[in-house]
Structures are given as C-alpha cells and as structure tokens.
Amino acid sequence: MIFYKFGNKNQSNFPMKITYPYSPTSFLQKSTPFLLGLLFCSSMAFAQQSKSVIDAMTNEETTNSQLEKMAHELLDGIGPRLVGTPQMKQANDWAVAKYKSWDIPARNEKWGEWRGWERGVSHIDMVYPRVKSLEGMQLAWSPGMGKKTVTAEVIILPDVADSIAFEQWLPKAKGKLILISMAQPTGRPDYNWLEFATKESFEKMKADRTVLTNAWKSRISKTGFTAKTLPLALEKAGAAGIITNNWSAGFGVDKIFGAYTKTIPTVDIALEDYGLLYRLAESGTTPKISIHTESKELGKVTTFNTIAEIKGTEKPEEYVMLSAHFDSWDGGTGATDNGTGTLTMMEAMRLLKKFYPNPKRTILVGHWGSEEQGLNGSRAFVEDHPEIVKNLQVLFNQDNGTGRIVNLSGQGFADAKDYLGRWLKAVPDTIKNRIKTTFPGQPGGGGSDFASFVAVGAPGFSLGSLNWSYGSYTWHTNRDTYDKIVFDDLRNNALLAAILAYMASEDPAKTSTKKTEGVQWPVQVKATRLGGY
Ligand SMILES: [Zn+2]
C-alpha cells in the first residue's frame, strides 16, 4: 500500500504538454509568470508533502518504535558479533529476516573470509591462599582448552635487565600463569578522584601512576618482545596461561580484545581481582588459580555485509545510503558499538519504507562486517560496487555510541554545506538545534565506515553522537550491554537518519563531490579479505 507518493515521473505534471509550432522565446515570455508560479506551487507542495511525511515518521517513532524489541532480539538473543563467529552470521540472517518482514528486499553479500571461532565458557577461580571466584574472561580467539581446567601458580612478569636476562629467566615460566599487565594504583576513575580527593592526593596519584605506567612499558620492552609477541614467547617457554588486565578507566570496566597465544589460554581479569593476585604474588604468597575456558575453532568461514534496498522510482541508479557496522568485539554484547548504530539505521529504513515507499532515488543500507579489524566490510563494498559509489547521493554512518547526534562535519567536501544545510532545514528543531555543523571540515581517514567512502571521494558523512562516557565505559568493554542504551536518544537518531535520507532522495540535484582546495585527502586502503590467521 502506498501512503505517500510524489516526485514520481508517472504522476508528475512535468514535462508540460506543449503544442507545436511555437516560438520558445515568446513562449517563455508569455509563460514566465506561470512557470514561476508553478515552481512556487510545486515547492510549496513539496514543503507540505515533506511535512506530512516527517510528521508521520515522527509520530510512528514516538508511538510505535521497534528499537527496544530489536535491541533485545539482537543484543540479548544473539549477543556479540565478532567477525568469524556463528553469532555474526546469525545476526546477518536476523537482519535479512527483519527487513523481509517489513517488505524491504535484503541480502547477505560475501566480502571475505575469516578464521572461524566460537567463544565458550570462561570460569576463573582463586584456589590458594583462599577460595574466591574471579571476574574475568578469555580474550577473543583464545585457544580452546577442551574440557581441561588449568590450575597453576600465578607469577608476575619479572623486571629483567635486558633481553638476555629475560631469555635466562624464561624457563621459570614453565607451568605458570603469568601476569603481564601492570597493577593499577587505583580502581577509581579520575572523575571520582576529582570529586572527592584533595588536590594534592589526586596530583600525587596521577604522578605515581605515570611513573608506574612508564616503568611497566620499560619492563615489557626490556624483555626484547612487544605486547603482541611476549605472550607467544611465554607460551613457547611452557607457560600455562597468560593473564592480562586492560582496565578501561571506569568502575568495573575492562576492554576485551583478542588473544595472541596459539595453545594456552589468555584471559583478562578485572582490576579488583587482578590487583588481588598481583599483590599476593608480590608479597610472596604465590596464589594459585584455576582457569577453565572453552572455545571452538571453526576453520575458514565466509563473512558478509547485510545490504537492504528500497528501489528508487525516478533515479534508481542514484543512491542514498545509511551505514553502520554490524560486527563488534565480544566482551559485552556490542550494544553501543555498534548495536545502536545498527538499530538506528534499521529503524530508519522501517520508517522510510512505511512512509516513503517509492523514493526518487534508491535507498540502501549497509550493515558492515569486520569494521573493528580495519573497516573491512565497507572497504570491500567500495571496491566491489564502483557503480554505487560513483552515483552516491550521500551516505550517513553512525558509530560512536548511544548518544543523540550532535556533530556533523562536511568531511572536506566544498559544497556539503549547501546540501546538508538544505536537508537539515526539514529536520524538527528539537533534533537539529543540537547539531553542531562544521563546514567544510576535514575528510576522515578512518574511525568508521564513512571513511571508506570519503577515501574515494564519495560523499560519506558521520553522524556524531554525544559521548555518554562511551570511551571508558562501553567502547570495546565487558560492560557494553543493553542497559547502556538510551532509547530516547536512539529514537532521535533513527528519525534524523530517516529524514536526512528522505530529503537527500528528494533533492532535485545530485550532490557535488568537489573537494575543498588545499585539503589533504586520505588514500584508499584495501580491504583485508582473509583475516584472523
Ligand atoms: Zn564501532
């Protein structure tokens, strides 16, 4: 059923029927007031129609938002979406089914292959000098230990004089679990110190922490290895496992990335428990812990982008794109990185299909794979679809948390101010008045998937969110979960994305991709098509 249809060739009054013969000049002279009037009427008509589309979308998002339901299905039901895991593919299939339920054609498009891996359980317990369950988890791609539980003594990476001394020490790693991260001097975030500490003690803590941080860096470098190669050296020497603490500078948060070991487990233990083990080991009471981690290697698996499409009626070969990466790290459920961007764009597509089902231009959405390992899904799409990239009216990407959109940069495109400004005018004040625009801005060289498009001169833009403590509390952390989503902000963003896509699709003109003179442009980087090995 068609709710709103305009700007459609079949129903349009243009071109006007003209009877020949006629003199173009006299026709224009006679008709100018009429033509101007018609243009005025048509722009009035568009203003009215756009208002009714935007009002309908606003009403739908206010009264019938699907964001909570989708967030629960995706984040609680499927969970995190690490590249190469069965959950990533499950999410791809879930999104395709969701689009189909809205009558929007969707497909999973292969872009590459990755090491297949599936996370199993992580159980970590201190068994000596007393019993305590510890908060921690194996890092992504940590090797599977089958049903085997490793119980061993915990020791601290020694502070050696140089790489020769480290080689001499290495046999002592055999059979031990090695703490390879520094013990933080405080588990309180700086904002908490700022609020309650005396100025002197806050300054002293920060100075101590800097000394400790530098000393730990030097401890690692003196081994002759790097943070990446050290775990492998310890593994080769017969260590039983690697223990890290990648504190994210907030209460209870750790960043959870990937393991480098091939045969022994690598786990991250939360600051509180890591500090406990460290102090015990340091004081001479060598603690013992049990680590039980399971995971499965699944061989080489195919990786996908999920693409959905509402076909254009008048300029189907021109494209308006919504964009958000679909993959995540897997310490939490990837709720704000980038579940929120994903859901924002899905909800925007639902609004567009319902209230603007016959767009002038084709509206596409790209849910990218493996952004976290280097924008791989979107870079591959840019390489594989030159026809879309060449005819891109605009692309809007969102990928920095749950917050309402407050920043929009022109990415160095000379004329972005004209068209983005024109489209923003249609956005309700409550949404647009919070957005700080920067024109012409600088072209983004990375950070998220819009950069894959900007790199080839295509008009990709980033909808920048308010941060909601994104960097410390949710980005790549074990606490990036459903409860951190601010749904009112998400509704705001879904509506904004839908309105911008609608306005971009309706714009009579193709956007200019002229670059601002004198601006250094980033270079295109090739997608990694086979990763994880
Ligand atoms: Zn992200």
JSON list of N, CA, C and O and ligand atoms in Angstrom, two decimals, residues 325 337 371-372 399, ligand 1:
[
{"chain": "A", "resi": 325, "resn": "HIS", "atom": "N", "xyz": [28.39, -0.21, 11.10]},
{"chain": "A", "resi": 325, "resn": "HIS", "atom": "CA", "xyz": [28.97, -1.56, 11.14]},
{"chain": "A", "resi": 325, "resn": "HIS", "atom": "C", "xyz": [28.18, -2.45, 12.08]},
{"chain": "A", "resi": 325, "resn": "HIS", "atom": "O", "xyz": [27.60, -2.01, 13.06]},
{"chain": "A", "resi": 337, "resn": "ASP", "atom": "N", "xyz": [28.48, -0.30, 20.49]},
{"chain": "A", "resi": 337, "resn": "ASP", "atom": "CA", "xyz": [29.47, -0.37, 19.40]},
{"chain": "A", "resi": 337, "resn": "ASP", "atom": "C", "xyz": [29.32, -1.70, 18.70]},
{"chain": "A", "resi": 337, "resn": "ASP", "atom": "O", "xyz": [29.97, -2.65, 19.05]},
{"chain": "A", "resi": 371, "resn": "GLU", "atom": "N", "xyz": [34.35, -4.16, 10.79]},
{"chain": "A", "resi": 371, "resn": "GLU", "atom": "CA", "xyz": [34.84, -2.78, 10.92]},
{"chain": "A", "resi": 371, "resn": "GLU", "atom": "C", "xyz": [35.97, -2.75, 11.93]},
{"chain": "A", "resi": 371, "resn": "GLU", "atom": "O", "xyz": [36.96, -2.02, 11.77]},
{"chain": "A", "resi": 372, "resn": "GLU", "atom": "N", "xyz": [35.82, -3.54, 12.98]},
{"chain": "A", "resi": 372, "resn": "GLU", "atom": "CA", "xyz": [36.77, -3.48, 14.11]},
{"chain": "A", "resi": 372, "resn": "GLU", "atom": "C", "xyz": [38.19, -3.88, 13.73]},
{"chain": "A", "resi": 372, "resn": "GLU", "atom": "O", "xyz": [39.13, -3.49, 14.39]},
{"chain": "A", "resi": 399, "resn": "ASP", "atom": "N", "xyz": [28.35, 5.57, 14.40]},
{"chain": "A", "resi": 399, "resn": "ASP", "atom": "CA", "xyz": [29.17, 4.56, 15.08]},
{"chain": "A", "resi": 399, "resn": "ASP", "atom": "C", "xyz": [29.94, 5.15, 16.25]},
{"chain": "A", "resi": 399, "resn": "ASP", "atom": "O", "xyz": [31.13, 4.97, 16.35]},
{"chain": "B", "resi": 1, "resn": "ZN", "atom": "ZN", "xyz": [32.30, 0.85, 16.21]}
]
